[in-house]
Short mmCIF file of C-alpha atoms in Angstrom, two decimals:
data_model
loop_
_atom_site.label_atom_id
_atom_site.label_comp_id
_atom_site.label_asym_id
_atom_site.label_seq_id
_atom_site.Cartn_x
_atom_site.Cartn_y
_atom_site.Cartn_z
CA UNK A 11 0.00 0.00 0.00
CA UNK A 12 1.43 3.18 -1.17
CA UNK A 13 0.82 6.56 1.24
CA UNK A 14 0.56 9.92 0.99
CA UNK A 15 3.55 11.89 2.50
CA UNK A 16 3.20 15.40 4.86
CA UNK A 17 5.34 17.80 3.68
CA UNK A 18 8.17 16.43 5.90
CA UNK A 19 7.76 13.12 4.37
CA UNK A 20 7.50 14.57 1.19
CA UNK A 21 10.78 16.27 1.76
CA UNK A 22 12.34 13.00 2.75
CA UNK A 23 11.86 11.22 -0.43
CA UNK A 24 12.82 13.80 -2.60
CA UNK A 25 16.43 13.33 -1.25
CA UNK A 26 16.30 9.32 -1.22
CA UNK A 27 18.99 9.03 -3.25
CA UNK A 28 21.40 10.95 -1.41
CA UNK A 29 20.52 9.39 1.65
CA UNK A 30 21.87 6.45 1.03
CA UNK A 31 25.10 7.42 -0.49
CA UNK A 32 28.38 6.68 0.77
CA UNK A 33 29.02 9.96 2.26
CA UNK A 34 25.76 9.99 3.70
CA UNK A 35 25.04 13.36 3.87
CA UNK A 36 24.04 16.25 1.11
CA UNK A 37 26.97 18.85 1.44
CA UNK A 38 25.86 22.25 2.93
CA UNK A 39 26.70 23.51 -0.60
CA UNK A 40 26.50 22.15 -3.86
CA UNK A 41 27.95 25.07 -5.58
CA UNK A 42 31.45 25.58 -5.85
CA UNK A 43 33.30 28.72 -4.39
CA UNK A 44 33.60 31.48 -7.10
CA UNK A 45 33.08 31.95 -10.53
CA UNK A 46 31.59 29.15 -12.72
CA UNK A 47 33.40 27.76 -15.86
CA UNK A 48 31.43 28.16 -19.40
CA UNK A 49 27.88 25.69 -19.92
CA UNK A 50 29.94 22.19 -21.62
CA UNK A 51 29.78 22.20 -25.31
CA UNK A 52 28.36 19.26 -27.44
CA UNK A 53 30.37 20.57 -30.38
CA UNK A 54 33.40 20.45 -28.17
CA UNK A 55 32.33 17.10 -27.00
CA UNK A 56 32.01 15.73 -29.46
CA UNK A 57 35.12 16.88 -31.44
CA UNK A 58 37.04 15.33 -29.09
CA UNK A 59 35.29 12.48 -28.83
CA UNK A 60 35.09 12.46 -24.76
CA UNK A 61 32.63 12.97 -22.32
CA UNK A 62 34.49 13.60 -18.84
CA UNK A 63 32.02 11.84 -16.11
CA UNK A 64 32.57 13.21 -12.19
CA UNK A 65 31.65 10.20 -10.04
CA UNK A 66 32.53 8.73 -6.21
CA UNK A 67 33.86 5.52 -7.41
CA UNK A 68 33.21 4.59 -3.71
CA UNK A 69 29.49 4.38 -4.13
CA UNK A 70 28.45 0.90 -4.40
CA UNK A 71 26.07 -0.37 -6.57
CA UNK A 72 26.26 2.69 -8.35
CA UNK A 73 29.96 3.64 -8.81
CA UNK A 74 32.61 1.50 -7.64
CA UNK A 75 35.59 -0.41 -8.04
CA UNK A 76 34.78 -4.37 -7.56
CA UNK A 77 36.84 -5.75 -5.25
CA UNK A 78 38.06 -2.55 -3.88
CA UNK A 79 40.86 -2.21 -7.20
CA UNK A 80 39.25 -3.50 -9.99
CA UNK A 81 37.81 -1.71 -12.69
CA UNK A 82 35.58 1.19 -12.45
CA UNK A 83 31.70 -0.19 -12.45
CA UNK A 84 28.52 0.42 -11.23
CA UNK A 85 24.51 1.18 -12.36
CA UNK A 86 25.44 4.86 -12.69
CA UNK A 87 28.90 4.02 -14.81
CA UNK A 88 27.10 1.57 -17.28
CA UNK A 89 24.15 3.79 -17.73
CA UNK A 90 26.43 6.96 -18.74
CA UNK A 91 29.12 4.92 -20.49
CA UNK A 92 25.70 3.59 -22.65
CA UNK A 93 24.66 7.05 -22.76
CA UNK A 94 28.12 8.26 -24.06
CA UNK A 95 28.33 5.64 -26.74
CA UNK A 96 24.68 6.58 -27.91
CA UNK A 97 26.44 10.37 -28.41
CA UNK A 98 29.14 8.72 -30.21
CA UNK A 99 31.83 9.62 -28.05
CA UNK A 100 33.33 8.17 -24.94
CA UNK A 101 33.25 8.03 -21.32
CA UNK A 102 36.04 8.97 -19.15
CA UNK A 103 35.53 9.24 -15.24
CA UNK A 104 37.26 11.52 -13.00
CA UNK A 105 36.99 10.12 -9.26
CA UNK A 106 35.81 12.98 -6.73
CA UNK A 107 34.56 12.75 -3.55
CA UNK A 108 30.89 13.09 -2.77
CA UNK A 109 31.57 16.53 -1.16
CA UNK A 110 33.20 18.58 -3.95
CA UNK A 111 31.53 16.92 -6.98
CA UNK A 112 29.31 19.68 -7.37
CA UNK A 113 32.48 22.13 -7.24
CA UNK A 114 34.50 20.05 -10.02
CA UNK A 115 31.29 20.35 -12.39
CA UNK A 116 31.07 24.23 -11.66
CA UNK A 117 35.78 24.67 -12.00
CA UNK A 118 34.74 22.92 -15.35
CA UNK A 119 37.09 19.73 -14.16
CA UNK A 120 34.16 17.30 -15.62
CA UNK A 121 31.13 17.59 -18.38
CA UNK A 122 28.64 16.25 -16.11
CA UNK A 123 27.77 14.15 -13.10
CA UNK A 124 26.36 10.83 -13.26
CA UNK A 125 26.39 9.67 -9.20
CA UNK A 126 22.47 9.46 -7.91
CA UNK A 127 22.33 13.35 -7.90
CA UNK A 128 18.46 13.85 -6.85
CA UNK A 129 16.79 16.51 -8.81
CA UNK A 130 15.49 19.43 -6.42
CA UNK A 131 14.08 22.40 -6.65
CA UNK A 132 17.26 23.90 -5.04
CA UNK A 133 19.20 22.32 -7.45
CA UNK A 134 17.73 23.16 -10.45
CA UNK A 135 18.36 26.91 -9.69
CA UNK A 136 22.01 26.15 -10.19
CA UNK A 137 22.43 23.04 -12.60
CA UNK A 138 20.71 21.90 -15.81
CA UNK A 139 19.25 18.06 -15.73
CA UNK A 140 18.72 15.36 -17.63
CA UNK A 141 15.32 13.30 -17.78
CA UNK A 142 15.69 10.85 -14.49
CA UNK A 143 17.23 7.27 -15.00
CA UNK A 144 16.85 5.98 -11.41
CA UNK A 145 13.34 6.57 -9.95
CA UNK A 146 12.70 5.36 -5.97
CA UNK A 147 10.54 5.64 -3.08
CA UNK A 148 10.70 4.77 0.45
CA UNK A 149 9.52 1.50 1.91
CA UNK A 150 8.48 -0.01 5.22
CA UNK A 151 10.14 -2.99 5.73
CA UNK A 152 8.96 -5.62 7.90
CA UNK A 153 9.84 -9.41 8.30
CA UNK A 154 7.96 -11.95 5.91
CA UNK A 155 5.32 -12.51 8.33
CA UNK A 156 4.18 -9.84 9.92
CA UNK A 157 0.62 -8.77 8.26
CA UNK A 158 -0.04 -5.98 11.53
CA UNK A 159 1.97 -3.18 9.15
CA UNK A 160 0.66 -2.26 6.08
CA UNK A 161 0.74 1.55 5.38
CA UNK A 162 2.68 4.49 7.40
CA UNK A 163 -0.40 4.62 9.25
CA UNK A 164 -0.17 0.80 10.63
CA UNK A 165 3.50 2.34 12.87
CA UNK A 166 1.71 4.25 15.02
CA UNK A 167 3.17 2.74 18.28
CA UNK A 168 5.62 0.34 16.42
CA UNK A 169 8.86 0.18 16.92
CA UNK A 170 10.99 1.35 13.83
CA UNK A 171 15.10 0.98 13.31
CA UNK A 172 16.98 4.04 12.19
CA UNK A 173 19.74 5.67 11.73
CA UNK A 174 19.35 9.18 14.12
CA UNK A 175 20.75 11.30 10.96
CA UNK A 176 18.86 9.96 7.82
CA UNK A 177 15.50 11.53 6.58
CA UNK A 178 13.80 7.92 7.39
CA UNK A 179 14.22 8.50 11.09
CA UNK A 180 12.29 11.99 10.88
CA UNK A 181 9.37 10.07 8.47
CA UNK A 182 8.99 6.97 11.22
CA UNK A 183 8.13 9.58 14.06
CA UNK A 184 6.24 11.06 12.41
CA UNK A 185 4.50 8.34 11.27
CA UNK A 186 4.03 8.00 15.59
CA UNK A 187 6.69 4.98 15.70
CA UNK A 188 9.02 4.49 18.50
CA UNK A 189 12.90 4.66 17.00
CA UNK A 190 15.82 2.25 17.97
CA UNK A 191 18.71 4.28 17.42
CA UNK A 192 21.37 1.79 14.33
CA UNK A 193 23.94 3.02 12.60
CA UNK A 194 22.64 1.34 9.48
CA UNK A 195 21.23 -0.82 7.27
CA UNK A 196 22.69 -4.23 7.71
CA UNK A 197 21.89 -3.48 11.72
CA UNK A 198 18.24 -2.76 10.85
CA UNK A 199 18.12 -6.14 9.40
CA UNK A 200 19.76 -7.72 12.31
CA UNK A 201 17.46 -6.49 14.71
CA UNK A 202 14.57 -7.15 12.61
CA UNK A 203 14.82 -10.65 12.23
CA UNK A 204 15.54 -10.76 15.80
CA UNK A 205 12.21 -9.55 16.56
CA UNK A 206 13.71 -6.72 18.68
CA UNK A 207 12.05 -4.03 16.18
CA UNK A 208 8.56 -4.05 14.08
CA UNK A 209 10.10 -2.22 10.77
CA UNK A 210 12.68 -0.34 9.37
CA UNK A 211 12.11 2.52 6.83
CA UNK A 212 14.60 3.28 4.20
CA UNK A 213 14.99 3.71 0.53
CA UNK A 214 14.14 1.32 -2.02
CA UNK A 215 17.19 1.19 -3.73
CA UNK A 216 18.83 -0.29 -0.42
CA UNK A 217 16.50 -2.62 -0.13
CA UNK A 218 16.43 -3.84 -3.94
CA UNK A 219 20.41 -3.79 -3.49
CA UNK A 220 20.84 -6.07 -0.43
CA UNK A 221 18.29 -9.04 -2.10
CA UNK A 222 19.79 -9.04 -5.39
CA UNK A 223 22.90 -9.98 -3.46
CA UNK A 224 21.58 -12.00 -0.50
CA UNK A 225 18.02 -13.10 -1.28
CA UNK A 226 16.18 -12.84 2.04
CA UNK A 227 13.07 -14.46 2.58
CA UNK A 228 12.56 -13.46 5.97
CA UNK A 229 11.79 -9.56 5.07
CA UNK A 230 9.60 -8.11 2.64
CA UNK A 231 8.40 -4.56 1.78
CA UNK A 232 5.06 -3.53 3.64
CA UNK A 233 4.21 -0.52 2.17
CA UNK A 234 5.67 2.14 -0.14
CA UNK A 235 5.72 6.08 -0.23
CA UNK A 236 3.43 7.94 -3.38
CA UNK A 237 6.34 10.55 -3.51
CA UNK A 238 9.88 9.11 -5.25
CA UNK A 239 13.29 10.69 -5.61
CA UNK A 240 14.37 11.27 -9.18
CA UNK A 241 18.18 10.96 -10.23
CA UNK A 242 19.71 12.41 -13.43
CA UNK A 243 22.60 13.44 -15.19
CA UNK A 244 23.56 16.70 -13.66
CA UNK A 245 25.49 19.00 -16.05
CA UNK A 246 26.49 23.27 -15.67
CA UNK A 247 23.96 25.66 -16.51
CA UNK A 248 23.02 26.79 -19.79
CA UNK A 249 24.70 23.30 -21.60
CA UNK A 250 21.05 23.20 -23.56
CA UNK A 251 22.99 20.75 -26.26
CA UNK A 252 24.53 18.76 -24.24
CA UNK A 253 21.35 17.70 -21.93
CA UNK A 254 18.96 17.47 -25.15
CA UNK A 255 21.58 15.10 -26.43
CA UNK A 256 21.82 12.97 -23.11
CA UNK A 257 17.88 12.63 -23.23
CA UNK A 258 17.97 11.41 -26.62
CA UNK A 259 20.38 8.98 -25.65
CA UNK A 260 18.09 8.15 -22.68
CA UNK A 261 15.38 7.54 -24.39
CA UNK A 262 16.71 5.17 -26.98
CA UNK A 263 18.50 3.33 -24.37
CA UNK A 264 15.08 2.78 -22.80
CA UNK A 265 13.20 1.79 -25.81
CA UNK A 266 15.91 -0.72 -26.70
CA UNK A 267 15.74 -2.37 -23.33
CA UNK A 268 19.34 -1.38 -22.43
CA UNK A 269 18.35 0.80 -19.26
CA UNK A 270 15.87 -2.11 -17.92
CA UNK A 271 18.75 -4.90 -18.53
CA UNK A 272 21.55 -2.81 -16.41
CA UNK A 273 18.86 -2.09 -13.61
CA UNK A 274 18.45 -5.60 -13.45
CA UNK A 275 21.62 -6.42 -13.16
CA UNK A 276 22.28 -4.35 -10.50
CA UNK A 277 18.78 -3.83 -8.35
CA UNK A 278 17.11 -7.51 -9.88
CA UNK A 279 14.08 -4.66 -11.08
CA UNK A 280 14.11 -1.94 -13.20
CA UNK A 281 14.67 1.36 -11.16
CA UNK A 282 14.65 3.20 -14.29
CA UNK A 283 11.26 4.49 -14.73
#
């Protein structure tokens, strides 16, 4: 059963995607200190045949090396290497940390940013987007059996694991649910299955994430949020070309299937749409 956010809620899923990143936090800023370097060029792109990608590279299932050295991978890499090779051109990543991505894009160090970057209102005042290619919502997760939860409505006097910092926490009491303090995910779990909690909220992306690599039968998703966080390609302002060109790419990537096979790969469902 889906439900109907307050504005609190609502704020919480519009920042899904960031919540769960590996620096766990949106930086006070996204903007970079100073003057901002020139909107990219698609001409200039595409002259020299490279589109320069600002990603984590620490940020699994999304960007990340497997095995800790191996080769750059993840949803977000495969989805803008495709998009890339739709442009005719190719992809080349430059590694930044989560905190001064937004400044590299701005110093002109990269094209674009293809790392879960949520689109928001706040962001769209300083950076042009692509159409989304990760969609998500927040779930209530429960174990396998429980049938008492069902909506937001159903934790009113549960007893909810969260992490004190993450949006989730703010949405469960509201939602009238008593917290247990974790420090994440994998703890929720734990103290789920132990029976020590009711539910956990978080994003849906964590949740698709941790099945499609350990298959759990004892959870399941009770209920899931109406409002869902959107991620895109984030490029500078004013790079008109350069995003209608990424959307065309998008878009034939999803009618040929591509976008679908790579979020199954990763997520074992398509989190593309």
């Amino acid at each position: 059963m889906k439900h109907s956010l307050s504005v609190l809620g609502a704020a919480a899923a519009l920042t899904l995607a960031l919540a769960g990143c590996g620096s766990s936090s949106t930086p006070a800023s996204d903007g970079a200190a100073g003057e901002s370097a020139a909107p990219s060029s698609l001409q200039e792109i595409q002259d020299s045949g490279v589109l320069t990608v600002g990603t984590e590279g620490t940020y699994r299932p999304f960007s990340f090396h497997e095995g800790g050295s191996g080769a750059l991978t993840g949803y977000d890499v495969e989805v803008i290497t495709a998009v890339a090779e739709k442009m005719g051109v190719e992809a080349e990543f430059e590694e930044t940390q989560w905190d001064a991505i937004f400044a590299g894009l701005e110093a002109g160090r990269f094209d674009v940013i293809a790392n879960q970057v949520s689109i928001t209102d706040e962001r769209k005042e300083s950076y042009d987007f692509s159409e989304p290619y990760t969609v998500s919502s927040g779930v209530i997760v429960t174990t396998a059996d429980n049938d008492d939860i069902s909506s937001f409505e159903d934790l009113d006097g549960k007893t909810t694991a969260q992490s004190l910092t993450s949006n989730w926490n703010d949405l469960a009491k509201e939602s009238g649910a008593n917290v247990e303090p974790v420090e994440g995910w994998a703890q929720s779990v734990t103290l789920l299955e132990q029976g020590r909690v009711d539910a956990t909220i978080n994003d849906e992306l964590t949740y698709l994430d941790y099945q499609k690599n350990n298959s759990n039968e004892n959870i399941k998703i009770a209920a899931t949020t109406e409002e869902n966080s959107q991620s895109a390609v984030a490029v500078r302002k004013g790079s008109t070309e350069l995003v209608d060109a990424i959307d065309t790419a998008l878009e034939e990537l999803r009618a040929d299937g591509t976008l679908a096979e790579i979020s199954q790969k990763y997520f074992g469902s398509d989190v593309s749409e």
